[in-house]
Coordinates of C-alpha atoms and ligand atoms in Angstrom, one line a residue:
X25 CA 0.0 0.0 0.0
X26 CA 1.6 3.2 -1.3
X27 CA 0.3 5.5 1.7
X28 CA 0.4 3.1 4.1
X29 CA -2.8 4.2 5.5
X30 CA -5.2 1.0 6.7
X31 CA -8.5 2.6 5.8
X32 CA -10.0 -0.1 8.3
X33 CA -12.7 -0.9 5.7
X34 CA -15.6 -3.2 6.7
X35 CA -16.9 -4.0 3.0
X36 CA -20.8 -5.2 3.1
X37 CA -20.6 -8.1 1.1
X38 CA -23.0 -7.2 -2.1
X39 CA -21.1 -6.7 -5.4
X40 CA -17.5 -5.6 -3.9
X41 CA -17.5 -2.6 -6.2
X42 CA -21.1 -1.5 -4.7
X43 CA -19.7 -2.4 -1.6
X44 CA -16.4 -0.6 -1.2
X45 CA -18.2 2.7 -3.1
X46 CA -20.6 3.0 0.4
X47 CA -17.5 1.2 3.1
X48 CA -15.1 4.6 1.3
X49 CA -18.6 7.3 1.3
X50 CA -19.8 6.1 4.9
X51 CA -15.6 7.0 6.1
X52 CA -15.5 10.5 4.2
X53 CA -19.4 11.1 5.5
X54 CA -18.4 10.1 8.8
X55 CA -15.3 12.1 9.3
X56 CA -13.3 9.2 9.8
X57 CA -11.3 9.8 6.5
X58 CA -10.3 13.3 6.8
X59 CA -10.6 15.6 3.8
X60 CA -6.9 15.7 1.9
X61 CA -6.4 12.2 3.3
X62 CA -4.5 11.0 0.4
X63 CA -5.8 7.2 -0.4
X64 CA -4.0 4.1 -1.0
X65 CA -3.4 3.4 -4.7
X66 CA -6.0 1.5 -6.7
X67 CA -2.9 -1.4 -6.5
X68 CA -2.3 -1.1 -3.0
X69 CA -5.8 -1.0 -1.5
X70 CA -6.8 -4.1 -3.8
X71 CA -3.8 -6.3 -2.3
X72 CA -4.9 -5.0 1.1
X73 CA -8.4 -6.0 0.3
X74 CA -7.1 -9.4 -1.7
X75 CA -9.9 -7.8 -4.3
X76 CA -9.4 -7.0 -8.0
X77 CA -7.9 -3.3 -9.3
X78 CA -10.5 -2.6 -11.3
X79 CA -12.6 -3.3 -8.6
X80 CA -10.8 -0.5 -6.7
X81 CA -10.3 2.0 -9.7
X82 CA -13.9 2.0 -10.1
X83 CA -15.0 2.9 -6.9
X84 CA -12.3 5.4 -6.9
X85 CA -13.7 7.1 -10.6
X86 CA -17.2 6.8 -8.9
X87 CA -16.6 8.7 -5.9
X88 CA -14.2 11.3 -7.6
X89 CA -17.3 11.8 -10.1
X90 CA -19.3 12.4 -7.1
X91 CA -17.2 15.1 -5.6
X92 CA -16.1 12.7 -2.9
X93 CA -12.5 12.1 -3.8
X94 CA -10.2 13.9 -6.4
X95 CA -7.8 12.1 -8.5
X96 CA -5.1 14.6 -9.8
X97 CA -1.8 13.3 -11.4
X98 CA 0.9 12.9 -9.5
X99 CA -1.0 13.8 -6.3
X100 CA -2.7 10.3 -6.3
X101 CA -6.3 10.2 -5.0
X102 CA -7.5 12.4 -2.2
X103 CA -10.5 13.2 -0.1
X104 CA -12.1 16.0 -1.6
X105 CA -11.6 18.8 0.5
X106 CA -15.8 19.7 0.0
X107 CA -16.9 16.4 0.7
X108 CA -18.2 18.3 4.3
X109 CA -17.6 15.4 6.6
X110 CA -20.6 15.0 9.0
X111 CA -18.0 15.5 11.7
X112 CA -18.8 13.1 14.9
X113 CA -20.2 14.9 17.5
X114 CA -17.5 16.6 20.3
X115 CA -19.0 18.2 22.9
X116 CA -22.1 17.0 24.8
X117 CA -22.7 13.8 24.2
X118 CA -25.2 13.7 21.9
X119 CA -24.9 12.1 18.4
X120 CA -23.8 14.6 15.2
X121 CA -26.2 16.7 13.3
X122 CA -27.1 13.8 11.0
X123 CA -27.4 11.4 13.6
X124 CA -24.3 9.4 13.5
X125 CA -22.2 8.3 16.4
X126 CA -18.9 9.0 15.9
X127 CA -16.4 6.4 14.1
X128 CA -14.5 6.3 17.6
X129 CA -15.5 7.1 21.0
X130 CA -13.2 7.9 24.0
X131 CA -15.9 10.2 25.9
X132 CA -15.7 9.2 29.0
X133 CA -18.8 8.4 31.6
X134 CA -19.6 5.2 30.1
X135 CA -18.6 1.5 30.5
X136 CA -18.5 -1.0 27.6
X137 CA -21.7 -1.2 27.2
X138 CA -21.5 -4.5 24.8
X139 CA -19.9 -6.5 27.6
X140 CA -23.4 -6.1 29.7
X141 CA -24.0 -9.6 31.3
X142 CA -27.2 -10.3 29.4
X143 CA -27.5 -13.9 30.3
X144 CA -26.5 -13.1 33.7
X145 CA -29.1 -10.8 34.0
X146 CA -31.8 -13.0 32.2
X147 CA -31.2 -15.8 34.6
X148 CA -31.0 -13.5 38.1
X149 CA -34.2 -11.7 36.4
X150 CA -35.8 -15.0 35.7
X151 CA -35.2 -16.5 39.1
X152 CA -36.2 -13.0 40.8
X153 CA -39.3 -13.2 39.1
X154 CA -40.3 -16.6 40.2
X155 CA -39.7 -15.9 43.7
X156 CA -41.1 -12.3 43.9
X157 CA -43.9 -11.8 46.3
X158 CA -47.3 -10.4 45.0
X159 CA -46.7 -6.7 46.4
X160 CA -43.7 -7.0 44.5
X161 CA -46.2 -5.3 41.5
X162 CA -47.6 -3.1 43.3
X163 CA -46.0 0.1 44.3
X164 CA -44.2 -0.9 47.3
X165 CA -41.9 1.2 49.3
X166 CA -41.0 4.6 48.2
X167 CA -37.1 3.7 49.4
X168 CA -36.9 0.7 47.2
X169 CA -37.3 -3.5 48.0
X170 CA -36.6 -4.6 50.8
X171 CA -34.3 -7.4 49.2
X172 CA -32.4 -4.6 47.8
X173 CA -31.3 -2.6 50.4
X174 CA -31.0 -5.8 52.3
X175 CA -28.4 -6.7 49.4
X176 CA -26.9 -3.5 48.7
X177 CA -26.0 -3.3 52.8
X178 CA -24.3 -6.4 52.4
X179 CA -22.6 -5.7 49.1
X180 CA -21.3 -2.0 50.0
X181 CA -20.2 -3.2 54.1
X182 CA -17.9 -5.7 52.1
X183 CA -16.6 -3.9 48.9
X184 CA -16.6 -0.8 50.1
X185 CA -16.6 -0.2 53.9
X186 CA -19.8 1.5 53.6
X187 CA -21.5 1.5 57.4
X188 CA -24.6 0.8 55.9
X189 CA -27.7 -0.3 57.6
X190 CA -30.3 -1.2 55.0
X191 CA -33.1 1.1 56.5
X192 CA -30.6 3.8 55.5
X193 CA -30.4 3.0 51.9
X194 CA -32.4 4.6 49.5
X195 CA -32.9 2.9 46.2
X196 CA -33.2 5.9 43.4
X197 CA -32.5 5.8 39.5
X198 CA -29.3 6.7 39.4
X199 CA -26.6 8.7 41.3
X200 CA -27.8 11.6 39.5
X201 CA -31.6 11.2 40.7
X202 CA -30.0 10.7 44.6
X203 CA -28.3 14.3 43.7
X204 CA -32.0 15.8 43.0
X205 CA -33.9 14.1 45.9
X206 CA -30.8 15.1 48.4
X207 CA -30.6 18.3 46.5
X208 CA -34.5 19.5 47.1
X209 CA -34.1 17.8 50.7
X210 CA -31.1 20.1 51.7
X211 CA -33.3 23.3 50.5
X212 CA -35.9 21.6 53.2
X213 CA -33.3 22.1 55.4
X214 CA -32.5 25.9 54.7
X215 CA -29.2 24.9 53.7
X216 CA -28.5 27.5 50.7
X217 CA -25.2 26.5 48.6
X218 CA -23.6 23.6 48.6
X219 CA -19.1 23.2 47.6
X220 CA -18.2 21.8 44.5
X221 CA -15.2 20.3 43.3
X222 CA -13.3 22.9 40.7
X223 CA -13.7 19.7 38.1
X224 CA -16.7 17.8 38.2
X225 CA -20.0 16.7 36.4
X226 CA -21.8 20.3 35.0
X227 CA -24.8 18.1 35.5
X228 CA -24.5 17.5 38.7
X229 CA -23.9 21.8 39.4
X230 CA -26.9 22.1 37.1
X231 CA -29.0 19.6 39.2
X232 CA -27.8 21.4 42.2
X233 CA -28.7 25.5 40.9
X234 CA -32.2 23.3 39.2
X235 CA -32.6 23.0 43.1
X236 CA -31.9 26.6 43.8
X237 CA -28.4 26.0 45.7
X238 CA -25.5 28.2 45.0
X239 CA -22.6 25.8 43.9
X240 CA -19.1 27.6 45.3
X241 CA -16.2 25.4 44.2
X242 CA -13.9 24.1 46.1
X243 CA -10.0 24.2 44.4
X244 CA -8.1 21.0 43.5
X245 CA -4.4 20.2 44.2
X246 CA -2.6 16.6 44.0
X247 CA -4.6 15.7 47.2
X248 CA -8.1 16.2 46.0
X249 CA -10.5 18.7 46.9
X250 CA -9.3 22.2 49.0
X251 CA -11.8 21.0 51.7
X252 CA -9.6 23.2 54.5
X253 CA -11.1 26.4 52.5
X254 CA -14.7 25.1 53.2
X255 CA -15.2 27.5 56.4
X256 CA -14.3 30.3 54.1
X257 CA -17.5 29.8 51.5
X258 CA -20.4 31.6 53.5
X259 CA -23.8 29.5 53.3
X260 CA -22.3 25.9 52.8
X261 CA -24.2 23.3 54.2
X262 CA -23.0 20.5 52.3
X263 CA -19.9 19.7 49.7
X264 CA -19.6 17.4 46.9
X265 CA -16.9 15.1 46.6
X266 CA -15.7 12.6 44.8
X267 CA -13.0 11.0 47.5
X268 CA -12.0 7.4 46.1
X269 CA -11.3 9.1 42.0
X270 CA -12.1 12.6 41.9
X271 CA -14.0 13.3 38.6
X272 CA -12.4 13.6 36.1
X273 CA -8.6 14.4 37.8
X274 CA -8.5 11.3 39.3
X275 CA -6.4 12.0 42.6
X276 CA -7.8 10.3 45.9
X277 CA -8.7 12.4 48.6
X278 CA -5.7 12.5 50.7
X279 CA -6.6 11.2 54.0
X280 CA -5.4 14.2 56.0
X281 CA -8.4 16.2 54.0
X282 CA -10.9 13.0 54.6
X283 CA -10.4 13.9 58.6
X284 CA -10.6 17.8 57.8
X285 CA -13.6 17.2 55.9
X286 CA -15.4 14.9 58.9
X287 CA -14.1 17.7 61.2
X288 CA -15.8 20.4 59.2
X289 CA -18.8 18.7 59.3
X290 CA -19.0 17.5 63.0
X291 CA -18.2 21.1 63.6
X292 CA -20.3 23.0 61.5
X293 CA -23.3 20.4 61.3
X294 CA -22.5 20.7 57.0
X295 CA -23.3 17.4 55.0
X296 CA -20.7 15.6 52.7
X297 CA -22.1 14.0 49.5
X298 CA -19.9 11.4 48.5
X299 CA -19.9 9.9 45.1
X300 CA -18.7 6.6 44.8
X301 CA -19.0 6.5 40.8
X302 CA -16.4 4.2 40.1
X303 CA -15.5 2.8 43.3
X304 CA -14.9 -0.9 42.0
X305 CA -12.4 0.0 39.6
X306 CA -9.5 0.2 41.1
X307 CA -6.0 -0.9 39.6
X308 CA -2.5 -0.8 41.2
X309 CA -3.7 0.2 45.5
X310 CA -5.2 -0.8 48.3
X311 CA -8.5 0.3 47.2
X312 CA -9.7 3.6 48.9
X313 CA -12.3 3.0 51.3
X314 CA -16.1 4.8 51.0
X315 CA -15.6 8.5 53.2
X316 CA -18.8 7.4 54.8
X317 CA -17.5 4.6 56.8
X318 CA -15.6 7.0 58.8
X319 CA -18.7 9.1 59.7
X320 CA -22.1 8.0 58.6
X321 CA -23.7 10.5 60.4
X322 CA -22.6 13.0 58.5
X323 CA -22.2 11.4 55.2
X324 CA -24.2 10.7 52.4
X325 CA -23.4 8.4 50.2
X326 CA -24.5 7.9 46.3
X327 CA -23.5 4.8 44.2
X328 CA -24.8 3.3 41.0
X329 CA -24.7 0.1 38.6
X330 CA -24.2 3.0 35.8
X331 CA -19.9 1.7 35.4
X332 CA -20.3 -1.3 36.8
X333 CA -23.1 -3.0 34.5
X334 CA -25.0 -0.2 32.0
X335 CA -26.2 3.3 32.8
X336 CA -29.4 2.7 30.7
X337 CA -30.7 0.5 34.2
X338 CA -30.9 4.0 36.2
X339 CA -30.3 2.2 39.2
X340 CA -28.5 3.6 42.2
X341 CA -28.8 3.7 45.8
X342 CA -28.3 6.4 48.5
X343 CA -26.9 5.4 52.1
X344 CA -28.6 8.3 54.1
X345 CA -27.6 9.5 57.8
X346 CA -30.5 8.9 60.1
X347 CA -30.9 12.8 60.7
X348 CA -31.8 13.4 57.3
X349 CA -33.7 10.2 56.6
X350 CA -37.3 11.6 57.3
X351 CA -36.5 14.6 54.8
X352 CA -35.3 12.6 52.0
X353 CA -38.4 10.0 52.7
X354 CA -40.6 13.7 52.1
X355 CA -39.1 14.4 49.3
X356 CA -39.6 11.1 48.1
X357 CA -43.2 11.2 48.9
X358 CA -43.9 13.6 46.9
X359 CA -41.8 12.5 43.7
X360 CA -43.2 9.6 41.5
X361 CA -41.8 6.3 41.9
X362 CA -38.7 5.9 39.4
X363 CA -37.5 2.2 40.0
X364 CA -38.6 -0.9 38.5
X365 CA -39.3 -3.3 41.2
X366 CA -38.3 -6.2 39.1
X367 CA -35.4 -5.1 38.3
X368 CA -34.6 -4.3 42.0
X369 CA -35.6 -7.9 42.6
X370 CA -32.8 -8.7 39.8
X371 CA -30.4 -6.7 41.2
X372 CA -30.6 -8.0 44.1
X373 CA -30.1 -11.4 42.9
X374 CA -27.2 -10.8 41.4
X375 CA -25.8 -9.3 44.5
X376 CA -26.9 -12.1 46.7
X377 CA -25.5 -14.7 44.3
X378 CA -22.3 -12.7 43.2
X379 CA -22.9 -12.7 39.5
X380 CA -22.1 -8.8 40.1
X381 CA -19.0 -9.3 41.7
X382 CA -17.9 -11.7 39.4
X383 CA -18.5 -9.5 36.6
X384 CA -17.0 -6.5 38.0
X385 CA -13.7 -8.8 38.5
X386 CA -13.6 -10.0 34.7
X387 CA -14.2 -5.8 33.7
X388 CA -11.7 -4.9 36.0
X389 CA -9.4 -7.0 34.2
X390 CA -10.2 -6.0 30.9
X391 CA -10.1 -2.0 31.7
X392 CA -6.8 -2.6 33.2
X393 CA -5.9 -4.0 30.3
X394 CA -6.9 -0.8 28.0
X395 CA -5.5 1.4 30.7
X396 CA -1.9 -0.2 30.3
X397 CA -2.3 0.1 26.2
X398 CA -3.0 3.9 26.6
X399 CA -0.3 4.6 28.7
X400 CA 2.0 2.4 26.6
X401 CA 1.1 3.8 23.5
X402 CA 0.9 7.7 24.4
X403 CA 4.0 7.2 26.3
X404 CA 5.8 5.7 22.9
X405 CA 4.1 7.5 20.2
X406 CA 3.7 11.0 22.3
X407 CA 5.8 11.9 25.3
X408 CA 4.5 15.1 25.9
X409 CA 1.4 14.4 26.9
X410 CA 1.1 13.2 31.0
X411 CA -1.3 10.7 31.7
X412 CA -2.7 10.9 35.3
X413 CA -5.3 9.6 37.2
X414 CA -4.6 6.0 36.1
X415 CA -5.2 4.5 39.2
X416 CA -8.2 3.8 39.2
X417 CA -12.1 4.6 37.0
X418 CA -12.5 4.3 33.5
X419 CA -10.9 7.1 32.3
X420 CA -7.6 9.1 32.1
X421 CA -6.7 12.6 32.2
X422 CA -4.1 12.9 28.9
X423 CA -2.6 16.2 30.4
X424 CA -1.0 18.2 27.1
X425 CA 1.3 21.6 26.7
X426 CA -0.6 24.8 27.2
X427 CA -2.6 26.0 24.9
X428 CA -3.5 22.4 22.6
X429 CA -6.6 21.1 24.2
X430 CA -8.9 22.7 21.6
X431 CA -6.9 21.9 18.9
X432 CA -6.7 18.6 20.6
X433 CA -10.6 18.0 20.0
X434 CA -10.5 18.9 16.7
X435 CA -7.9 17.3 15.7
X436 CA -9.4 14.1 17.4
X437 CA -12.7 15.3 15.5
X438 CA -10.7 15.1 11.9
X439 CA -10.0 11.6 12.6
X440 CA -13.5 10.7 13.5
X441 CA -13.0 10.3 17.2
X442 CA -15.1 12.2 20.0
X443 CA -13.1 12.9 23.5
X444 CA -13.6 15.5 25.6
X445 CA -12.0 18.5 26.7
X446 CA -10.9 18.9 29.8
X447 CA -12.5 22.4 30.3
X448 CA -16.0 20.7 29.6
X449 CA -16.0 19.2 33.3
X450 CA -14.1 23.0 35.0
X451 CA -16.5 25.1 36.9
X452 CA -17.4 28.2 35.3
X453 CA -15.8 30.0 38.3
X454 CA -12.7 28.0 38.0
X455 CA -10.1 29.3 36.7
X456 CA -8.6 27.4 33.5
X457 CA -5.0 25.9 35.0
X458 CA -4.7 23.2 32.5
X459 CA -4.9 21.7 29.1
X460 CA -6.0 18.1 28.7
X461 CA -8.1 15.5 27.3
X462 CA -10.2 12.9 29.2
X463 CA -10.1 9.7 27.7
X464 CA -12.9 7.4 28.6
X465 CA -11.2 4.4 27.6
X466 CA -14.0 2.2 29.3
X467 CA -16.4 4.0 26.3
X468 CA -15.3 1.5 22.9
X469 CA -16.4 -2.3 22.7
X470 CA -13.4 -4.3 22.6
X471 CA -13.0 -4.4 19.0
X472 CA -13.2 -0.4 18.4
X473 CA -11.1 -0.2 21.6
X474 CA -7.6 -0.4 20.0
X475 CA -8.7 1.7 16.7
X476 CA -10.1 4.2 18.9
X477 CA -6.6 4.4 20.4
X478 CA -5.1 4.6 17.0
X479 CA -7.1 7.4 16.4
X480 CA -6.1 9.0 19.8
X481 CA -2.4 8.5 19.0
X482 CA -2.6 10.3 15.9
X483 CA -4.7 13.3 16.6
X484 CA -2.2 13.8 19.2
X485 CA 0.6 13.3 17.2
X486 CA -0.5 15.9 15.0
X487 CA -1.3 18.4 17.4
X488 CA 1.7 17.9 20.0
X489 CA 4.1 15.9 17.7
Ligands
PLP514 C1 -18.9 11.7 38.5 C2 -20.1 10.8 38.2 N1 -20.9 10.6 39.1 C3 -22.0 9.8 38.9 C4 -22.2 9.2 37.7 C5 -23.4 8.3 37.5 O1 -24.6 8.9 37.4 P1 -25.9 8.0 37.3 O2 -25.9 6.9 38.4 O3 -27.0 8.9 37.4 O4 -25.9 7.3 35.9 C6 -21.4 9.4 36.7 C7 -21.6 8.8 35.4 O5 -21.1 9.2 34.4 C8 -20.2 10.2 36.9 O6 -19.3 10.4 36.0

């Protein structure tokens, strides 16, 4: 192949020459061939493909009479520079103007979505529904099953030193639901702003000013989360962390600032919101311990099956201190019931019969796996960039010289692959101390995984080779 370029074609198998004419359109339409690529010769690409020349040379002459390519002599054939690539979408994630997900996809938030345990989940759903009680369809408690919480005190005692009792636990649909219910029972409360990391979810900030709190930030350093300057923000009744993987840094609360933290709120009578998004994914330590077994009186703690098995479920769980209990169990009284109770009942089976763990286990391998490849791999191919916040999650922070992040994006864009900048996740307040990327490398099935990296590399390359 003259280029060397692997166009990575998946040819449908009708004719070959109808075939490779819509594999070669879908890649320009799609981004993932970048205009003034410069193709493969008609030679080259037909030994890659173990396909007839002519075969090639006449999807090539189609396309350059559609305005796809252009052929000019000597300069080979080349994407057409006004074949407008319906870029993949960067930014909120949310599929392109046409529709499209993007060729690659490195935002982070997600798991692998294809390695769901659908049989797993069958089975545990099948025997949960055999043994489910009658009131098991009707409404039932507005803090979820019983077998739940029963479950999920069990599971989060052991995995995650969560002091848990299960008449404590809330069952909610998803973290981010827990975040509204707490958030409308801290207004109860009179409590008027509540600290936010510097980096962090904008949806979470947005769920918290939906509930008419002010969100001051908090400021972020090697150890996590400035929590010492949490006397100086005036109106704070509560702070957001996230102490086992800060989102999206990735540092681990320090545990000097996990005792300030407790102090500030024994002292003050403030309310720490811990969210344990990714607590199970942990790599080369000891893994960090929930905040809230240290002090579940004054913690709150928010977990979900969103990483761990598919953020479609909306199923999460709250462990609430008994002081605030009756005001969450208000607010939940007058909010419509958001959980399944089958698939509580199927949760809860495969807690009980530790299908869960065992699939977070085999996961955990396999994102370690990708983890080590994107270190490798940006460490070989592009030494400026810093990876941190590998030890744990699934994602890293690819920290880059000053000034490249945009071009970064776009870059990433021109070869088809969505990531997200950095200064996506920064407070509005914050000021903007760094340029980086945050690679969800949890995000790609395990096919598109390594030419998702690919894509990574080279974008990179480009912009900070
Ligand atoms: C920081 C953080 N918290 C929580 C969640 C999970 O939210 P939910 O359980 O509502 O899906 C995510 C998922 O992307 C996250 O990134």
């Amino acid at each position: 192949v003259i280029s060397g370029v692997d166009l990575h074609l998946d040819v449908p198998g009708r004719s070959l020459r109808a075939g490779l004419t819509i594999a070669l359109r879908e890649a320009v339409r799609s981004g993932r061939l970048p205009p003034g690529t410069r193709l493969p010769s008609s030679r080259g690409l037909a030994a890659d493909l173990g396909i007839a020349r002519n075969t090639v040379a006449a999807a090539y002459t189609e396309l350059v009479a559609e305005g796809w390519l252009t052929a000019r002599q000597g300069d080979g054939t080349r994407v057409a520079r006004l074949a407008s690539p319906q870029r993949a979408a960067v930014g909120p994630a949310r599929p392109s103007a046409a529709g499209l997900p993007p060729a690659h996809d490195l935002r982070a938030g997600l798991p692998d979505v294809s390695a769901f345990p659908r049989a797993d989940w069958l089975r545990a759903a099948r025997r949960a529904l055999a043994r489910a009680p009658a009131d098991a369809l009707t409404y039932g408690s507005r803090l979820g099953r019983a077998e739940l919480r029963t479950a999920l005190a069990g599971y989060l005692a052991r995995t995650r030193g969560v002091a848990a009792d299960p008449s404590r636990i809330v069952v909610c649909s998803g973290a981010t639901h827990g975040l509204m219910l707490l958030a409308a029972a801290l207004r109860s409360r009179a409590v008027r702003a509540v600290a936010v990391e510097a980096y962090g979810l904008d949806i979470h900030r947005g769920i918290l000013d939906d509930g008419g709190l002010e969100t001051p930030l908090l400021a972020l350093d090697g150890r996590g989360a400035r929590v010492d300057h949490l006397p100086d923000l005036p109106g704070a009744g509560a702070v957001l962390l996230t102490p086992a993987h800060q989102f999206p840094i990735g540092v681990a609360l320090h545990p000097e600032r996990r005792a300030a933290v407790i102090e500030w709120a024994r002292s003050t009578g403030g309310l720490v919101v811990e969210d344990d998004y990714d607590g199970e994914f942990r790599y080369d330590r000891q893994p960090v311990g929930a905040l809230q077994g240290l002090a579940p009186d004054r913690v709150v703690y928010l977990g979900t099956t969103s990483k761990a098995l598919a953020p479609g479920l909306r199923l999460g769980w709250m462990v609430v201190p008994d002081a605030l209990l009756g005001d969450v169990e208000r607010v939940k009284e007058i909010t419509p019931l958001t959980t399944s109770t089958l698939d509580q009942l199927t949760l809860a089976d495969m807690l009980e019969s530790a299908t869960y763990d065992r699939h977070v286990r085999a996961m955990r391998l396999q994102y370690r796996r990708r983890r080590d490849e994107l270190v490798a791999a940006l460490a070989a191919r592009v030494p400026v960039a810093q990876v941190v916040g590998i030890d744990a999650g699934l994602h890293a922070v690819v920290e880059l010289p000053a000034g490249l992040e945009d071009a970064a994006v776009e870059e990433a864009a021109r070869h088809g692959l969505a990531v997200y900048g950095i200064s996506r996740f920064r407070h509005p307040s914050a000021p903007p101390d760094r340029d980086a990327v945050v690679v969800g490398y949890g995000t790609p099935t395990p096919s598109a995984w390594s030419r998702a990296l690919e894509a990574l590399c080279r974008a990179l390359q480009t912009v900070a080779g």
